[in-house]
PDB file of C-alpha atoms in Angstrom:
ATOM      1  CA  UNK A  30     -89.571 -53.593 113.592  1.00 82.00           C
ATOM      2  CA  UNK A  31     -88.152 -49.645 112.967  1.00 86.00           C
ATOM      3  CA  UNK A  32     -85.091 -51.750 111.425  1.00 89.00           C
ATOM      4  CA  UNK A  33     -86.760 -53.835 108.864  1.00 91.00           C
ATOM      5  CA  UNK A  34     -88.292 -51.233 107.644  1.00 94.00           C
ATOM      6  CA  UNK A  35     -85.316 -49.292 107.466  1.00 92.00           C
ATOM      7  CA  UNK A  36     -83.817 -52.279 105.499  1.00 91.00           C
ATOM      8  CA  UNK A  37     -86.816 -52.250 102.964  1.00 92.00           C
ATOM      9  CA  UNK A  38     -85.940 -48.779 101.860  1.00 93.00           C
ATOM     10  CA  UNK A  39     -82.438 -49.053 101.492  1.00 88.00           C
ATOM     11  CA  UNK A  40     -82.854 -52.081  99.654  1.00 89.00           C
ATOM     12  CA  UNK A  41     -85.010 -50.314  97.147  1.00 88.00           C
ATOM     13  CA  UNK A  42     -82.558 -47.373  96.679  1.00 85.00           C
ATOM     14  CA  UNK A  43     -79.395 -49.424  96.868  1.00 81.00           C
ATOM     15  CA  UNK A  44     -81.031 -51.823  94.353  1.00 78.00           C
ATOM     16  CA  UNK A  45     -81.962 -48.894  92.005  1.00 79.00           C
ATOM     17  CA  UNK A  46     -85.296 -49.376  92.259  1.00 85.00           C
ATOM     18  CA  UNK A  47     -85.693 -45.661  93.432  1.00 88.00           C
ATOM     19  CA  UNK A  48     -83.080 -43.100  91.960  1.00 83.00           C
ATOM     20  CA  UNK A  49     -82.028 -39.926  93.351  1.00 80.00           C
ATOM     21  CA  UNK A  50     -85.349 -37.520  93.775  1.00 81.00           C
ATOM     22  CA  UNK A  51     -87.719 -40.176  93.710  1.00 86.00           C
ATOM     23  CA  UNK A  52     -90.491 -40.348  96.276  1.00 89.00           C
ATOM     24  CA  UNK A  53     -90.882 -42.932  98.679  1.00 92.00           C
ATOM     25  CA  UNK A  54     -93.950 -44.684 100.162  1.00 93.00           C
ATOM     26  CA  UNK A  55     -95.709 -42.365 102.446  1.00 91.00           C
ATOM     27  CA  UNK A  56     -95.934 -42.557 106.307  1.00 90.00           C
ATOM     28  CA  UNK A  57     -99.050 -44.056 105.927  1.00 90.00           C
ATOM     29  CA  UNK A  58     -98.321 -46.397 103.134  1.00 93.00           C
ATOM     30  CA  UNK A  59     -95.382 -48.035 104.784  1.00 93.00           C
ATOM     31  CA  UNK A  60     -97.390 -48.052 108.178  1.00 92.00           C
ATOM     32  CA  UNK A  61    -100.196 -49.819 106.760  1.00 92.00           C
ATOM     33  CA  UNK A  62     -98.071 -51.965 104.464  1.00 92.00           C
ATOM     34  CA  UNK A  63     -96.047 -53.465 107.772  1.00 92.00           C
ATOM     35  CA  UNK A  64     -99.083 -53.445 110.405  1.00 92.00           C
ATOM     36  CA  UNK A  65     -96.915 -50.908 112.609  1.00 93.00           C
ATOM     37  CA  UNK A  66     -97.555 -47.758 114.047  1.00 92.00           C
ATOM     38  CA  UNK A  67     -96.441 -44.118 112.559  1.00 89.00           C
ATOM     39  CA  UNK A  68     -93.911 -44.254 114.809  1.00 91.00           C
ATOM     40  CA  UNK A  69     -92.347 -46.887 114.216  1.00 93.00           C
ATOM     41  CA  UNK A  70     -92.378 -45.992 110.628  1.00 92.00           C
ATOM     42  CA  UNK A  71     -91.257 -42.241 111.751  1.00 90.00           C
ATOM     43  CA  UNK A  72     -87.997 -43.569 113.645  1.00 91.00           C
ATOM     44  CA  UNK A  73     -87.147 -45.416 110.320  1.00 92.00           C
ATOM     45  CA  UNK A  74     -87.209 -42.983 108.332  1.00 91.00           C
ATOM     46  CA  UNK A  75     -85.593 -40.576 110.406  1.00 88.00           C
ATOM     47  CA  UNK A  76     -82.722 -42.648 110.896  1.00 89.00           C
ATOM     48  CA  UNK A  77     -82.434 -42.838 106.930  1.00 90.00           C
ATOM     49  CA  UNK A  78     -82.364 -38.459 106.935  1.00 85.00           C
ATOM     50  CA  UNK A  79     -79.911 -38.674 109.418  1.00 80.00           C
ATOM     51  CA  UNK A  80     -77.527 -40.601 107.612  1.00 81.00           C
ATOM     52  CA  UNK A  81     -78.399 -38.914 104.169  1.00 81.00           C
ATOM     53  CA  UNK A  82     -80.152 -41.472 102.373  1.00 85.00           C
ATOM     54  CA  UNK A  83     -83.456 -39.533 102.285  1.00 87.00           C
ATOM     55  CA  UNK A  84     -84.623 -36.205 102.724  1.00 85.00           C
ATOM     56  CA  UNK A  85     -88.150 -34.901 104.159  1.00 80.00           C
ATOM     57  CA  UNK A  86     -90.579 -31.935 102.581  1.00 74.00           C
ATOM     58  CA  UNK A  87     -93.394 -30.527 104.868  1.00 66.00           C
ATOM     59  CA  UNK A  88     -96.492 -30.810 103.006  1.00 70.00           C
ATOM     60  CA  UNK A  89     -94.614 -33.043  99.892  1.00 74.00           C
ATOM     61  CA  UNK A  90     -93.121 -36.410 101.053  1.00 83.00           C
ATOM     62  CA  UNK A  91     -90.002 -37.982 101.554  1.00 89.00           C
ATOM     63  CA  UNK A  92     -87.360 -38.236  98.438  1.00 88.00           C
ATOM     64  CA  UNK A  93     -84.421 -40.562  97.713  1.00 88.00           C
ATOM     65  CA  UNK A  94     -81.391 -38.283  98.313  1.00 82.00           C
ATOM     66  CA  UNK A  95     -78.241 -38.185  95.245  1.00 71.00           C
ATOM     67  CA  UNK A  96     -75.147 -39.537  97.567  1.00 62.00           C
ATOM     68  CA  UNK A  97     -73.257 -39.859  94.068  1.00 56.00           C
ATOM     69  CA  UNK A  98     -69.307 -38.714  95.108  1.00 46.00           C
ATOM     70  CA  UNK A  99     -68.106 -35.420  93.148  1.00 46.00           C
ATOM     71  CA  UNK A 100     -65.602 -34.772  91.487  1.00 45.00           C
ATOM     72  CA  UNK A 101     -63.369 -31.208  92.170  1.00 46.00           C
ATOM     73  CA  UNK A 102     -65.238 -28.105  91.393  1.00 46.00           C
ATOM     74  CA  UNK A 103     -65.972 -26.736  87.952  1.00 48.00           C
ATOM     75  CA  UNK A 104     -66.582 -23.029  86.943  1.00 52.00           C
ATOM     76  CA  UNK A 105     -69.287 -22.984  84.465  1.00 57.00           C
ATOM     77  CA  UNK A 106     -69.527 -20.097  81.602  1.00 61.00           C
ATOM     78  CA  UNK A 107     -72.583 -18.749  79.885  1.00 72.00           C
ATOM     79  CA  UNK A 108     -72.884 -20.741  76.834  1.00 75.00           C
ATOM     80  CA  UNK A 109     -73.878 -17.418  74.835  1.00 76.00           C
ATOM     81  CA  UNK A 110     -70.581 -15.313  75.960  1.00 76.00           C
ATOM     82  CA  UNK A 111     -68.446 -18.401  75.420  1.00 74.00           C
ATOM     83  CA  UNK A 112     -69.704 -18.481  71.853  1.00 74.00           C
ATOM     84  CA  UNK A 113     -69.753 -14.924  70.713  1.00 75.00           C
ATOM     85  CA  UNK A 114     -65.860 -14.739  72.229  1.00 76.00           C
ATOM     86  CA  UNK A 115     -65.124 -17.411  69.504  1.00 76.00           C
ATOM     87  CA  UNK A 116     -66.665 -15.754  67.092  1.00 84.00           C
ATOM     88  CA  UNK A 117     -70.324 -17.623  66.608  1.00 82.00           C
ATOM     89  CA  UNK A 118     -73.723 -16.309  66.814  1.00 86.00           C
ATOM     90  CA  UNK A 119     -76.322 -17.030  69.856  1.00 86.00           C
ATOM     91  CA  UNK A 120     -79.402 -16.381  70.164  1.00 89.00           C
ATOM     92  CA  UNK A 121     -81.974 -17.303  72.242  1.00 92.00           C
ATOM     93  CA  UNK A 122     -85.915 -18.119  72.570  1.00 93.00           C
ATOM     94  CA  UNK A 123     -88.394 -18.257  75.185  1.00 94.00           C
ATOM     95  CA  UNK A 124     -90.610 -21.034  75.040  1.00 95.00           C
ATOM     96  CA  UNK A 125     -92.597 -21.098  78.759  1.00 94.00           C
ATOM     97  CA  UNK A 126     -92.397 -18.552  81.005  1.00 94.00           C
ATOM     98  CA  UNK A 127     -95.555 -18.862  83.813  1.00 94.00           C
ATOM     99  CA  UNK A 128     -96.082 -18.288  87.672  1.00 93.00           C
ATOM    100  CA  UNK A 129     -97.959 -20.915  89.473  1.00 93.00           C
ATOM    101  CA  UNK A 130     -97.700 -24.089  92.534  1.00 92.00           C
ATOM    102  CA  UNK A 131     -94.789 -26.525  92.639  1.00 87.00           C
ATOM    103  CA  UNK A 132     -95.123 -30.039  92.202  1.00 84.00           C
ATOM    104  CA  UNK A 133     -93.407 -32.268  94.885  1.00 87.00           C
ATOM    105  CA  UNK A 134     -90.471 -33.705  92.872  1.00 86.00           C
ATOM    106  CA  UNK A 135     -89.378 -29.519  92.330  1.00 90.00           C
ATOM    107  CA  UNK A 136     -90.423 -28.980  95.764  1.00 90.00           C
ATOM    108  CA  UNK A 137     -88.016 -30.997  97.054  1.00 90.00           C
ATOM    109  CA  UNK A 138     -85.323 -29.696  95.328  1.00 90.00           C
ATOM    110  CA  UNK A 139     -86.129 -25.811  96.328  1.00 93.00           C
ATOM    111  CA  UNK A 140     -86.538 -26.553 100.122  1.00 90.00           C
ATOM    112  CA  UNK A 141     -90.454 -25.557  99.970  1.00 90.00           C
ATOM    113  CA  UNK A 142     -93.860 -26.711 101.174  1.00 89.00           C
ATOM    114  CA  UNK A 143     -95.499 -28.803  98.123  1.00 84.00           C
ATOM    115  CA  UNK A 144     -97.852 -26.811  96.754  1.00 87.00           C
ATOM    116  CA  UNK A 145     -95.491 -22.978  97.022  1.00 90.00           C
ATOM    117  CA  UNK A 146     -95.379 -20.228  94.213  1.00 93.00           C
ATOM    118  CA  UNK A 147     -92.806 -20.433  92.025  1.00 95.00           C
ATOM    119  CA  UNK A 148     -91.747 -19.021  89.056  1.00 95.00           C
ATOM    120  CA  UNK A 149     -90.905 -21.063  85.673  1.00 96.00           C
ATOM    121  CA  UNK A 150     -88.886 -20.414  82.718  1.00 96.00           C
ATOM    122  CA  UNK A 151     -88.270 -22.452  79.671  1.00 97.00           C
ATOM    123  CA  UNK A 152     -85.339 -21.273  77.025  1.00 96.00           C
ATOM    124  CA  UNK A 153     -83.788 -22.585  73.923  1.00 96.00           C
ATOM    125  CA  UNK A 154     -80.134 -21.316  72.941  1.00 93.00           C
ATOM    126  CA  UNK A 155     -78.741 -21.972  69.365  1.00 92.00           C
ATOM    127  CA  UNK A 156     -75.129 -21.497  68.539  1.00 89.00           C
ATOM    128  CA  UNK A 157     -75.304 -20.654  64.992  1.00 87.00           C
ATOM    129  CA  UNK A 158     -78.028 -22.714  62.999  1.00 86.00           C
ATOM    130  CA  UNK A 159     -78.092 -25.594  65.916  1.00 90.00           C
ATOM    131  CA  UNK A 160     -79.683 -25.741  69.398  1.00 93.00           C
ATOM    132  CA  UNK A 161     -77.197 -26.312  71.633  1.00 91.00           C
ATOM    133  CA  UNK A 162     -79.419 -25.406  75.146  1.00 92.00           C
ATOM    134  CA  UNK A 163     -82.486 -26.181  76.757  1.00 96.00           C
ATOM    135  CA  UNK A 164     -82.644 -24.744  80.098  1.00 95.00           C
ATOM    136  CA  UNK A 165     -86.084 -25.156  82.298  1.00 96.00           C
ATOM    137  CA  UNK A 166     -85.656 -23.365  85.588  1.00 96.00           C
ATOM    138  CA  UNK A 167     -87.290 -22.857  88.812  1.00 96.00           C
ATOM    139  CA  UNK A 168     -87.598 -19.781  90.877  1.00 96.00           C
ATOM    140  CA  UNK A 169     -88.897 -20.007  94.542  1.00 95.00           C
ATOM    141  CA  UNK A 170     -91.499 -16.736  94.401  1.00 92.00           C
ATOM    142  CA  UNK A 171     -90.966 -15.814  98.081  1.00 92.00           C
ATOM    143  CA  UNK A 172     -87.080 -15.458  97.487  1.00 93.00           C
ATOM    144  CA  UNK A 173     -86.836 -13.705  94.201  1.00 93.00           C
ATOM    145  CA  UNK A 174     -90.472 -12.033  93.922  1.00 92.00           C
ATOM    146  CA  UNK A 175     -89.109  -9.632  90.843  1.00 93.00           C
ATOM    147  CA  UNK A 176     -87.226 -12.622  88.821  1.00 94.00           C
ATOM    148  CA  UNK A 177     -90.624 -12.733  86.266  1.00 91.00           C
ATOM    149  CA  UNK A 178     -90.894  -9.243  85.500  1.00 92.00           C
ATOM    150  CA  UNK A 179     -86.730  -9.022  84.039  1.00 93.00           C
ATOM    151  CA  UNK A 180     -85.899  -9.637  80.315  1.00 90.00           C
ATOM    152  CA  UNK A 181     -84.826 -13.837  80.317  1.00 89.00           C
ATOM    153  CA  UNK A 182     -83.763 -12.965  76.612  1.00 85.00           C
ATOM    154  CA  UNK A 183     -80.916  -9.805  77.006  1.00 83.00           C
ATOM    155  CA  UNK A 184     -79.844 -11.768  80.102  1.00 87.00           C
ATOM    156  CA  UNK A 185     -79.520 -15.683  81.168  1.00 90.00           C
ATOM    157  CA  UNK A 186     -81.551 -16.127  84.007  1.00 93.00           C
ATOM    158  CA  UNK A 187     -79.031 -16.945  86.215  1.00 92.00           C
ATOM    159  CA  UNK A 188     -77.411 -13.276  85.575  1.00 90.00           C
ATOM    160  CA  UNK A 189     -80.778 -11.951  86.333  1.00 93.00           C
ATOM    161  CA  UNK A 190     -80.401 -13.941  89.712  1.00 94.00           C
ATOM    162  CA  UNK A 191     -76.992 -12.352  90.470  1.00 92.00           C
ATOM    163  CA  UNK A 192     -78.455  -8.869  89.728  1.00 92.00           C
ATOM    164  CA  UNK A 193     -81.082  -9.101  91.876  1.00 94.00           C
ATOM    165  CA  UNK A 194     -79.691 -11.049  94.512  1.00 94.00           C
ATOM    166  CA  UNK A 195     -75.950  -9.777  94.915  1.00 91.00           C
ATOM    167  CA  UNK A 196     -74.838 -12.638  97.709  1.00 91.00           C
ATOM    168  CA  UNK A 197     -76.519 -15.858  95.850  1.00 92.00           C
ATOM    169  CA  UNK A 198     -74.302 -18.356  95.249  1.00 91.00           C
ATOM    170  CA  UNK A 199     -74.445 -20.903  92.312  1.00 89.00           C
ATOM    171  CA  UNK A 200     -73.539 -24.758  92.700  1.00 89.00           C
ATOM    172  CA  UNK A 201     -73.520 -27.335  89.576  1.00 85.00           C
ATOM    173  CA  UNK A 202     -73.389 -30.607  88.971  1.00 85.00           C
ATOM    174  CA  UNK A 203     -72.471 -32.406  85.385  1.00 84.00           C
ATOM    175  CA  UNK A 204     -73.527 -35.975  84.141  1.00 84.00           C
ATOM    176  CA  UNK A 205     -74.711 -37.713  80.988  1.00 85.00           C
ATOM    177  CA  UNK A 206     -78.386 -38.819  80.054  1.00 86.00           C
ATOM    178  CA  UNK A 207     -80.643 -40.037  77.792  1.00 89.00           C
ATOM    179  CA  UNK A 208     -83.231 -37.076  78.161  1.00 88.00           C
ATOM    180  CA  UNK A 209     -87.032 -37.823  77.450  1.00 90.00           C
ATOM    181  CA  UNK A 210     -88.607 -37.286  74.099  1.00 91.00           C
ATOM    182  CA  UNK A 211     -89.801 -33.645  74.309  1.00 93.00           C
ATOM    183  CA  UNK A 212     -86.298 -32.533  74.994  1.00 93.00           C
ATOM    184  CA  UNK A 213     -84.798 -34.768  72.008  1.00 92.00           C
ATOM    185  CA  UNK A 214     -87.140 -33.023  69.617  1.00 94.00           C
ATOM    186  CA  UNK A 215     -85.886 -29.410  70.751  1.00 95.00           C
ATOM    187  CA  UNK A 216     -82.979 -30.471  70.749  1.00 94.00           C
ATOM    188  CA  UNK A 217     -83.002 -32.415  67.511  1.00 93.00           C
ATOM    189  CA  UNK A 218     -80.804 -35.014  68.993  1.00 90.00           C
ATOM    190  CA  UNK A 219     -80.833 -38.670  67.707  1.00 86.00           C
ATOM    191  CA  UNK A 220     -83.010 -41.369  69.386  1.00 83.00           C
ATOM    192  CA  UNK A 221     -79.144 -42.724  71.234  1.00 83.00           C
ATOM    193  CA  UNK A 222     -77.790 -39.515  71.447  1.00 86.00           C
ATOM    194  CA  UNK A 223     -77.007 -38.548  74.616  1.00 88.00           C
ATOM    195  CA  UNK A 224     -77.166 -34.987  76.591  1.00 89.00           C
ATOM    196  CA  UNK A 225     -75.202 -33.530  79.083  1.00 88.00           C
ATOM    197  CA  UNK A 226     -77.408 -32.340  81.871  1.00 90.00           C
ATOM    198  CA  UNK A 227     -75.830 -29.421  83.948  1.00 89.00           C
ATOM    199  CA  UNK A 228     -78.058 -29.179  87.333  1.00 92.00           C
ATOM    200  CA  UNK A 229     -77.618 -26.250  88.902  1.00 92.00           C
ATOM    201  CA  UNK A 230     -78.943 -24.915  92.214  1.00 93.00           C
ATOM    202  CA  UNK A 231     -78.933 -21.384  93.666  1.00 93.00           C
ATOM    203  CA  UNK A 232     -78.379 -20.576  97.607  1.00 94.00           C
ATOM    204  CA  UNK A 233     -78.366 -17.268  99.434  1.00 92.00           C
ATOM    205  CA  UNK A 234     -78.011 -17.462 103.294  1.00 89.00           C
ATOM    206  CA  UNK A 235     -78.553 -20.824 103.537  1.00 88.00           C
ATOM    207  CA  UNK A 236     -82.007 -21.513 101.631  1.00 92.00           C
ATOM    208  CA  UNK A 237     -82.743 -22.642  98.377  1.00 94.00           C
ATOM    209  CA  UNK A 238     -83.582 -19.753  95.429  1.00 95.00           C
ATOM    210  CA  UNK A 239     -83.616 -21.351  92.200  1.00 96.00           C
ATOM    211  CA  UNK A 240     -82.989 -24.972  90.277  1.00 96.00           C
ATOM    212  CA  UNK A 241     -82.770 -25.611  86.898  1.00 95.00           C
ATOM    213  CA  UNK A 242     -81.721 -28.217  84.426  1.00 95.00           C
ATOM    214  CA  UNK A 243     -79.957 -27.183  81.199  1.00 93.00           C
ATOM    215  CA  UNK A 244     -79.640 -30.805  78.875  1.00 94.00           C
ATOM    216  CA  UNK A 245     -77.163 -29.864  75.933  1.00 91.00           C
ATOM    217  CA  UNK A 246     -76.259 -31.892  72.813  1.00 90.00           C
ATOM    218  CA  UNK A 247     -73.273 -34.315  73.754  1.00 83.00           C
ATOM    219  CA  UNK A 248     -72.304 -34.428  69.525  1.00 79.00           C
ATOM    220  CA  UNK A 249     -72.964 -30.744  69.516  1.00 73.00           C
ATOM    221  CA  UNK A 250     -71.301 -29.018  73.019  1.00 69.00           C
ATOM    222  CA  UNK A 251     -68.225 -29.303  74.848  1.00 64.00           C
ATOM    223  CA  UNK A 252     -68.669 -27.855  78.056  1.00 60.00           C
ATOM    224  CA  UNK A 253     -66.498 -25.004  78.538  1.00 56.00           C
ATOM    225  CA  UNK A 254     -64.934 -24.201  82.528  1.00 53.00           C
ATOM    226  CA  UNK A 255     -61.634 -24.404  84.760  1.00 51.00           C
ATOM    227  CA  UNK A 256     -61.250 -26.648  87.768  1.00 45.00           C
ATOM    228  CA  UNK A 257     -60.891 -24.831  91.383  1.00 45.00           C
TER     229      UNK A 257
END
């Protein structure tokens, strides 16, 4: 029975039904919705962990995992230094900056219990007269307890990361989107226009310190870097 509920679930994500960081039925749900016991369900969905298809938070739920394949590795520049070494003007605004409990879909992607303290920053970056930036990142509280008291503005966020935490190391991925409204309007993109999304996520020894999602303007940016 472990098996066809296996099957179910990998149906669903192969399909597309659930993406990458979506959350799947609960324990209890699935147990309920086949008539089996939890541990039947439990075997199922440990199986799926174990080959990579899902991934498990204490306290949160279990969450579709991204098996997309990369490509080689990409240095990514700060998009403020880039711009003033050509010559333009950058400057930047703060528009959320708060300390407060995760939500499971972030909680999943920092490594903690739903429910943790983190911190959470919201900045705006325009090159010249445009926005060309939206970054909205998340700081696990336990790992970087100072991060909220640095100037975000003098300083991206992730430099303020390096600062404070010599050894972290950072880790990005790159992909096209059609972001949802609120970022359009910041953005001022056009209702087709597309953004590239860099995700980035920050490790030192092993756990999880920061995420954050910077969308850009596709008409707008060019994504400066080398290949390693």
């Amino acid at each position: 029975m472990y098996r066809r509920i296996k099957e179910h679930i990998l149906e669903h994500i192969l399909a597309g039904d659930w993406s990458a960081g979506d959350r799947i039925p609960s324990e209890h749900e699935l147990k309920d919705q086949f008539r089996v016991s939890r541990m039947t369900v439990h075997r199922a969905l440990r199986e799926l962990v174990d080959e990579g298809y899902v991934s498990r938070v204490v306290g949160a739920g279990t969450y579709v995992m991204d098996r997309r394949v990369a490509a080689a590795t990409m240095a990514v520049h700060d998009l403020c230094e880039e711009a003033r070494r050509s010559g333009r003007r950058c400057r930047t605004k703060l528009l959320a900056l708060s300390h407060g409990t995760v939500w499971p879909e972030i909680a999943a992607r920092l490594g903690v219990a739903s429910g943790s303290s983190v911190s959470h920053v919201v900045i705006v970056r325009w090159v010249d007269n445009w926005p060309v930036q939206l970054e909205e990142r998340w700081v696990a509280s336990a790992r970087a307890p100072s991060f909220l008291t640095q100037d975000l503005t003098d300083e991206t966020p992730a430099a303020v990361l390096g600062r404070l935490l010599p050894a972290i190391s950072f880790d990005f991925e790159v992909r096209a989107v059609m972001p949802r409204r609120r970022i359009r309007t910041i953005l001022a993109l056009g209702a087709e226009e597309p953004a590239l999304l860099v995700t980035e996520t920050a490790t030192l020894d092993g756990e999880i310190v920061s995420v954050a999602d910077l969308h850009h303007p596709a008409s707008r940016y060019a994504l400066p870097g080398r290949f390693l």
